[in-house]
PDB file of C-alpha atoms in Angstrom:
ATOM      1  CA  UNK A 906     199.036 156.505 149.528  1.00 36.00           C
ATOM      2  CA  UNK A 907     199.482 159.682 151.403  1.00 40.00           C
ATOM      3  CA  UNK A 908     200.795 162.789 149.599  1.00 46.00           C
ATOM      4  CA  UNK A 909     203.487 165.116 150.887  1.00 54.00           C
ATOM      5  CA  UNK A 910     201.640 167.803 153.031  1.00 68.00           C
ATOM      6  CA  UNK A 911     202.065 170.854 150.840  1.00 79.00           C
ATOM      7  CA  UNK A 912     200.268 173.463 152.796  1.00 79.00           C
ATOM      8  CA  UNK A 913     197.791 175.816 151.055  1.00 84.00           C
ATOM      9  CA  UNK A 914     195.865 178.605 152.894  1.00 87.00           C
ATOM     10  CA  UNK A 915     193.119 178.451 150.205  1.00 84.00           C
ATOM     11  CA  UNK A 916     190.346 175.980 151.075  1.00 88.00           C
ATOM     12  CA  UNK A 917     188.900 175.679 147.609  1.00 89.00           C
ATOM     13  CA  UNK A 918     190.282 172.247 146.503  1.00 87.00           C
ATOM     14  CA  UNK A 919     189.337 172.798 142.899  1.00 90.00           C
ATOM     15  CA  UNK A 920     191.119 176.192 142.820  1.00 91.00           C
ATOM     16  CA  UNK A 921     194.161 174.850 144.553  1.00 90.00           C
ATOM     17  CA  UNK A 922     194.353 172.039 141.892  1.00 88.00           C
ATOM     18  CA  UNK A 923     194.088 174.455 138.975  1.00 91.00           C
ATOM     19  CA  UNK A 924     196.697 176.904 140.399  1.00 91.00           C
ATOM     20  CA  UNK A 925     199.216 174.231 141.314  1.00 90.00           C
ATOM     21  CA  UNK A 926     198.885 172.863 137.848  1.00 90.00           C
ATOM     22  CA  UNK A 927     199.767 176.341 136.400  1.00 92.00           C
ATOM     23  CA  UNK A 928     202.564 176.505 138.950  1.00 91.00           C
ATOM     24  CA  UNK A 929     203.966 173.151 137.891  1.00 89.00           C
ATOM     25  CA  UNK A 930     203.989 174.047 134.103  1.00 89.00           C
ATOM     26  CA  UNK A 931     205.630 177.259 134.678  1.00 89.00           C
ATOM     27  CA  UNK A 932     208.180 175.959 137.110  1.00 88.00           C
ATOM     28  CA  UNK A 933     209.244 173.124 134.864  1.00 86.00           C
ATOM     29  CA  UNK A 934     210.008 175.450 132.154  1.00 87.00           C
ATOM     30  CA  UNK A 935     212.175 177.610 134.333  1.00 89.00           C
ATOM     31  CA  UNK A 936     213.935 174.793 135.911  1.00 87.00           C
ATOM     32  CA  UNK A 937     214.799 173.537 132.433  1.00 84.00           C
ATOM     33  CA  UNK A 938     216.132 176.832 131.392  1.00 87.00           C
ATOM     34  CA  UNK A 939     217.884 177.845 134.627  1.00 87.00           C
ATOM     35  CA  UNK A 940     218.011 175.134 136.962  1.00 84.00           C
ATOM     36  CA  UNK A 941     216.316 174.917 140.497  1.00 84.00           C
ATOM     37  CA  UNK A 942     218.851 177.006 142.494  1.00 84.00           C
ATOM     38  CA  UNK A 943     218.853 179.818 139.979  1.00 88.00           C
ATOM     39  CA  UNK A 944     214.896 180.046 139.798  1.00 91.00           C
ATOM     40  CA  UNK A 945     213.273 182.383 142.096  1.00 92.00           C
ATOM     41  CA  UNK A 946     209.698 181.778 143.630  1.00 92.00           C
ATOM     42  CA  UNK A 947     208.987 185.295 142.017  1.00 93.00           C
ATOM     43  CA  UNK A 948     209.688 184.050 138.500  1.00 94.00           C
ATOM     44  CA  UNK A 949     207.671 180.886 139.186  1.00 93.00           C
ATOM     45  CA  UNK A 950     204.630 183.225 140.081  1.00 93.00           C
ATOM     46  CA  UNK A 951     205.042 185.239 136.924  1.00 94.00           C
ATOM     47  CA  UNK A 952     205.421 182.180 134.732  1.00 93.00           C
ATOM     48  CA  UNK A 953     202.305 180.627 136.348  1.00 92.00           C
ATOM     49  CA  UNK A 954     200.439 183.974 135.513  1.00 93.00           C
ATOM     50  CA  UNK A 955     199.848 185.284 139.130  1.00 91.00           C
ATOM     51  CA  UNK A 956     201.539 187.299 141.868  1.00 92.00           C
ATOM     52  CA  UNK A 957     204.082 186.249 144.347  1.00 93.00           C
ATOM     53  CA  UNK A 958     201.518 186.891 147.163  1.00 93.00           C
ATOM     54  CA  UNK A 959     199.001 184.496 145.477  1.00 92.00           C
ATOM     55  CA  UNK A 960     201.923 181.931 145.017  1.00 92.00           C
ATOM     56  CA  UNK A 961     202.472 181.723 148.696  1.00 92.00           C
ATOM     57  CA  UNK A 962     198.696 180.885 149.224  1.00 92.00           C
ATOM     58  CA  UNK A 963     199.406 177.590 147.514  1.00 91.00           C
ATOM     59  CA  UNK A 964     202.896 176.625 148.710  1.00 89.00           C
ATOM     60  CA  UNK A 965     205.295 177.557 151.488  1.00 88.00           C
ATOM     61  CA  UNK A 966     208.659 176.972 149.853  1.00 86.00           C
ATOM     62  CA  UNK A 967     210.247 176.368 146.473  1.00 86.00           C
ATOM     63  CA  UNK A 968     211.020 172.753 147.358  1.00 84.00           C
ATOM     64  CA  UNK A 969     207.098 172.261 147.483  1.00 87.00           C
ATOM     65  CA  UNK A 970     207.168 172.762 143.705  1.00 85.00           C
ATOM     66  CA  UNK A 971     209.348 169.675 143.265  1.00 81.00           C
ATOM     67  CA  UNK A 972     207.101 167.792 145.461  1.00 82.00           C
ATOM     68  CA  UNK A 973     204.118 168.811 143.446  1.00 85.00           C
ATOM     69  CA  UNK A 974     205.944 167.745 140.244  1.00 81.00           C
ATOM     70  CA  UNK A 975     206.669 164.427 141.711  1.00 79.00           C
ATOM     71  CA  UNK A 976     203.025 163.984 143.011  1.00 81.00           C
ATOM     72  CA  UNK A 977     201.723 164.955 139.514  1.00 81.00           C
ATOM     73  CA  UNK A 978     203.827 162.315 137.716  1.00 81.00           C
ATOM     74  CA  UNK A 979     202.732 159.649 140.236  1.00 81.00           C
ATOM     75  CA  UNK A 980     199.011 160.571 140.298  1.00 83.00           C
ATOM     76  CA  UNK A 981     198.963 160.364 136.434  1.00 82.00           C
ATOM     77  CA  UNK A 982     200.709 157.058 136.522  1.00 81.00           C
ATOM     78  CA  UNK A 983     198.450 155.653 139.200  1.00 83.00           C
ATOM     79  CA  UNK A 984     195.398 156.704 137.386  1.00 84.00           C
ATOM     80  CA  UNK A 985     196.284 155.150 134.115  1.00 81.00           C
ATOM     81  CA  UNK A 986     197.422 151.903 135.632  1.00 79.00           C
ATOM     82  CA  UNK A 987     194.184 151.721 137.804  1.00 79.00           C
ATOM     83  CA  UNK A 988     192.496 151.421 134.340  1.00 76.00           C
ATOM     84  CA  UNK A 989     194.204 148.037 133.719  1.00 72.00           C
ATOM     85  CA  UNK A 990     193.521 147.066 137.396  1.00 71.00           C
ATOM     86  CA  UNK A 991     189.838 147.846 137.069  1.00 74.00           C
ATOM     87  CA  UNK A 992     189.210 145.060 134.510  1.00 68.00           C
ATOM     88  CA  UNK A 993     186.938 142.189 135.647  1.00 70.00           C
ATOM     89  CA  UNK A 994     189.945 139.782 135.490  1.00 80.00           C
ATOM     90  CA  UNK A 995     193.550 141.079 135.373  1.00 83.00           C
ATOM     91  CA  UNK A 996     195.338 139.399 132.431  1.00 87.00           C
ATOM     92  CA  UNK A 997     198.245 139.645 130.120  1.00 91.00           C
ATOM     93  CA  UNK A 998     195.995 142.078 128.210  1.00 90.00           C
ATOM     94  CA  UNK A 999     195.717 144.134 131.312  1.00 89.00           C
ATOM     95  CA  UNK A1000     199.562 144.269 131.462  1.00 92.00           C
ATOM     96  CA  UNK A1001     199.882 145.355 127.937  1.00 93.00           C
ATOM     97  CA  UNK A1002     197.378 148.051 128.662  1.00 90.00           C
ATOM     98  CA  UNK A1003     199.112 149.188 131.873  1.00 91.00           C
ATOM     99  CA  UNK A1004     202.488 149.268 129.979  1.00 94.00           C
ATOM    100  CA  UNK A1005     200.962 151.303 127.087  1.00 94.00           C
ATOM    101  CA  UNK A1006     199.289 153.859 129.500  1.00 91.00           C
ATOM    102  CA  UNK A1007     202.561 154.264 131.554  1.00 92.00           C
ATOM    103  CA  UNK A1008     204.549 154.917 128.388  1.00 94.00           C
ATOM    104  CA  UNK A1009     202.007 157.426 127.372  1.00 91.00           C
ATOM    105  CA  UNK A1010     202.306 159.288 130.674  1.00 88.00           C
ATOM    106  CA  UNK A1011     206.130 159.199 130.437  1.00 88.00           C
ATOM    107  CA  UNK A1012     205.804 160.674 127.004  1.00 91.00           C
ATOM    108  CA  UNK A1013     203.218 163.432 127.861  1.00 87.00           C
ATOM    109  CA  UNK A1014     205.276 164.341 131.046  1.00 84.00           C
ATOM    110  CA  UNK A1015     208.759 163.922 129.719  1.00 85.00           C
ATOM    111  CA  UNK A1016     209.822 167.371 130.699  1.00 83.00           C
ATOM    112  CA  UNK A1017     208.516 166.998 134.247  1.00 81.00           C
ATOM    113  CA  UNK A1018     210.255 163.581 134.546  1.00 82.00           C
ATOM    114  CA  UNK A1019     213.491 164.963 133.457  1.00 81.00           C
ATOM    115  CA  UNK A1020     213.357 167.956 135.696  1.00 80.00           C
ATOM    116  CA  UNK A1021     212.402 165.645 138.802  1.00 77.00           C
ATOM    117  CA  UNK A1022     215.536 163.492 138.244  1.00 79.00           C
ATOM    118  CA  UNK A1023     217.757 166.414 137.448  1.00 78.00           C
ATOM    119  CA  UNK A1024     216.786 168.449 140.505  1.00 76.00           C
ATOM    120  CA  UNK A1025     216.001 165.929 143.159  1.00 74.00           C
ATOM    121  CA  UNK A1026     219.454 166.515 144.513  1.00 74.00           C
ATOM    122  CA  UNK A1027     218.371 170.034 145.195  1.00 72.00           C
ATOM    123  CA  UNK A1028     215.991 168.973 147.897  1.00 71.00           C
ATOM    124  CA  UNK A1029     216.892 168.731 151.563  1.00 69.00           C
ATOM    125  CA  UNK A1030     218.544 165.541 152.762  1.00 74.00           C
ATOM    126  CA  UNK A1031     215.408 164.882 154.697  1.00 69.00           C
ATOM    127  CA  UNK A1032     213.076 165.510 151.653  1.00 69.00           C
ATOM    128  CA  UNK A1033     214.921 163.120 149.169  1.00 76.00           C
ATOM    129  CA  UNK A1034     213.536 159.948 150.414  1.00 80.00           C
ATOM    130  CA  UNK A1035     209.847 160.960 149.878  1.00 76.00           C
ATOM    131  CA  UNK A1036     210.674 161.334 146.052  1.00 75.00           C
ATOM    132  CA  UNK A1037     212.406 158.101 145.979  1.00 81.00           C
ATOM    133  CA  UNK A1038     209.602 156.343 147.832  1.00 84.00           C
ATOM    134  CA  UNK A1039     207.115 157.819 145.199  1.00 81.00           C
ATOM    135  CA  UNK A1040     209.179 156.111 142.513  1.00 84.00           C
ATOM    136  CA  UNK A1041     209.024 152.719 144.312  1.00 89.00           C
ATOM    137  CA  UNK A1042     205.250 152.967 144.682  1.00 87.00           C
ATOM    138  CA  UNK A1043     205.054 153.167 140.873  1.00 86.00           C
ATOM    139  CA  UNK A1044     207.145 150.108 140.429  1.00 92.00           C
ATOM    140  CA  UNK A1045     204.841 148.478 143.133  1.00 92.00           C
ATOM    141  CA  UNK A1046     201.869 149.000 140.795  1.00 89.00           C
ATOM    142  CA  UNK A1047     203.386 146.927 138.193  1.00 92.00           C
ATOM    143  CA  UNK A1048     204.346 144.288 140.663  1.00 94.00           C
ATOM    144  CA  UNK A1049     200.594 144.105 141.644  1.00 92.00           C
ATOM    145  CA  UNK A1050     199.555 143.426 138.108  1.00 91.00           C
ATOM    146  CA  UNK A1051     202.125 140.873 137.434  1.00 94.00           C
ATOM    147  CA  UNK A1052     201.230 139.085 140.755  1.00 94.00           C
ATOM    148  CA  UNK A1053     197.712 138.900 139.580  1.00 91.00           C
ATOM    149  CA  UNK A1054     198.682 137.516 136.203  1.00 91.00           C
ATOM    150  CA  UNK A1055     200.612 134.849 137.983  1.00 93.00           C
ATOM    151  CA  UNK A1056     197.671 134.188 140.399  1.00 92.00           C
ATOM    152  CA  UNK A1057     195.306 133.836 137.323  1.00 89.00           C
ATOM    153  CA  UNK A1058     197.817 131.312 135.923  1.00 88.00           C
ATOM    154  CA  UNK A1059     198.578 133.178 132.784  1.00 90.00           C
ATOM    155  CA  UNK A1060     202.383 133.562 133.445  1.00 91.00           C
ATOM    156  CA  UNK A1061     204.704 131.696 135.632  1.00 90.00           C
ATOM    157  CA  UNK A1062     207.172 133.876 137.648  1.00 92.00           C
ATOM    158  CA  UNK A1063     208.853 133.916 140.939  1.00 93.00           C
ATOM    159  CA  UNK A1064     208.610 136.883 143.307  1.00 93.00           C
ATOM    160  CA  UNK A1065     212.281 137.837 142.438  1.00 94.00           C
ATOM    161  CA  UNK A1066     211.319 137.745 138.701  1.00 94.00           C
ATOM    162  CA  UNK A1067     208.406 139.915 139.367  1.00 95.00           C
ATOM    163  CA  UNK A1068     210.438 142.444 141.077  1.00 95.00           C
ATOM    164  CA  UNK A1069     212.978 142.721 138.213  1.00 95.00           C
ATOM    165  CA  UNK A1070     210.423 142.766 135.440  1.00 95.00           C
ATOM    166  CA  UNK A1071     208.619 145.712 137.402  1.00 95.00           C
ATOM    167  CA  UNK A1072     211.639 147.841 137.471  1.00 95.00           C
ATOM    168  CA  UNK A1073     212.502 147.048 133.935  1.00 95.00           C
ATOM    169  CA  UNK A1074     209.076 148.273 132.778  1.00 95.00           C
ATOM    170  CA  UNK A1075     209.714 151.348 134.824  1.00 93.00           C
ATOM    171  CA  UNK A1076     212.982 152.115 133.473  1.00 93.00           C
ATOM    172  CA  UNK A1077     211.884 151.312 129.916  1.00 94.00           C
ATOM    173  CA  UNK A1078     209.143 154.043 130.280  1.00 92.00           C
ATOM    174  CA  UNK A1079     211.741 156.597 131.525  1.00 90.00           C
ATOM    175  CA  UNK A1080     214.156 155.684 128.655  1.00 92.00           C
ATOM    176  CA  UNK A1081     211.580 156.877 126.111  1.00 91.00           C
ATOM    177  CA  UNK A1082     211.939 160.470 127.780  1.00 84.00           C
ATOM    178  CA  UNK A1083     215.595 160.413 128.753  1.00 87.00           C
ATOM    179  CA  UNK A1084     216.726 159.271 125.325  1.00 89.00           C
ATOM    180  CA  UNK A1085     214.116 160.950 123.243  1.00 84.00           C
ATOM    181  CA  UNK A1086     216.664 162.588 121.165  1.00 86.00           C
ATOM    182  CA  UNK A1087     217.338 159.266 119.384  1.00 92.00           C
ATOM    183  CA  UNK A1088     214.318 157.238 120.217  1.00 92.00           C
ATOM    184  CA  UNK A1089     211.745 159.512 118.556  1.00 90.00           C
ATOM    185  CA  UNK A1090     213.895 159.340 115.326  1.00 93.00           C
ATOM    186  CA  UNK A1091     213.658 155.488 115.221  1.00 95.00           C
ATOM    187  CA  UNK A1092     210.228 154.750 116.522  1.00 95.00           C
ATOM    188  CA  UNK A1093     206.818 156.199 117.033  1.00 95.00           C
ATOM    189  CA  UNK A1094     205.604 155.890 120.669  1.00 95.00           C
ATOM    190  CA  UNK A1095     203.294 153.025 119.699  1.00 96.00           C
ATOM    191  CA  UNK A1096     206.099 151.050 118.014  1.00 96.00           C
ATOM    192  CA  UNK A1097     208.397 151.519 120.834  1.00 97.00           C
ATOM    193  CA  UNK A1098     205.743 150.197 123.200  1.00 96.00           C
ATOM    194  CA  UNK A1099     204.897 147.217 120.946  1.00 96.00           C
ATOM    195  CA  UNK A1100     208.566 146.289 120.771  1.00 95.00           C
ATOM    196  CA  UNK A1101     209.278 146.717 124.500  1.00 95.00           C
ATOM    197  CA  UNK A1102     206.086 144.817 125.595  1.00 95.00           C
ATOM    198  CA  UNK A1103     206.863 141.938 123.227  1.00 93.00           C
ATOM    199  CA  UNK A1104     210.452 141.762 124.396  1.00 91.00           C
ATOM    200  CA  UNK A1105     209.202 141.636 128.155  1.00 90.00           C
ATOM    201  CA  UNK A1106     206.570 139.038 127.469  1.00 90.00           C
ATOM    202  CA  UNK A1107     209.072 136.872 125.395  1.00 86.00           C
ATOM    203  CA  UNK A1108     211.228 136.605 128.518  1.00 76.00           C
ATOM    204  CA  UNK A1109     208.275 135.300 130.621  1.00 78.00           C
ATOM    205  CA  UNK A1110     207.027 131.698 131.010  1.00 65.00           C
ATOM    206  CA  UNK A1111     203.557 132.000 129.370  1.00 62.00           C
ATOM    207  CA  UNK A1112     200.819 129.391 130.192  1.00 58.00           C
ATOM    208  CA  UNK A1113     199.483 127.588 127.255  1.00 50.00           C
TER     209      UNK A1113
END
């Protein structure tokens, strides 16, 4: 799945990845404190630990930083879910692993996720669909796992049910971050994952 084309004049891909990771971390903290509009690219460069001139070797505009935040989240989710899909036979066990891995990503990147949703309206009208498309691609990863569980005759679900359940999983992962002020007082991440997974599976028609 193609990434948004964020231009970099530097050709060393490893260095680009390192610098952009530094940029994302610095920008997320600034966006959290000041918001997207009140944060300057100069401040992002300083928070990332390099000059404004260096910053513009890796991005063209401040909008690019939000794209990079979105792509960072998506790539982490994709990588974790592919661990479940790489099993010899995708099963309910694979689904459990995928949900656990996804919830871990949402826990690790909760600040980035929160910023992405708070600031997506700051992007241009033409740019917003890109971020929304990435969200749907993450949901589709769960749909793929559910479809394979159906094909392997472990669960019985219609296509409509698969779509709803995939969206439910996606939202439950986000809820851990969005409502962390209360969730983390009630459950550990592992307890929350187990409860949500069991609740989801209870609503499915499991094959005997």
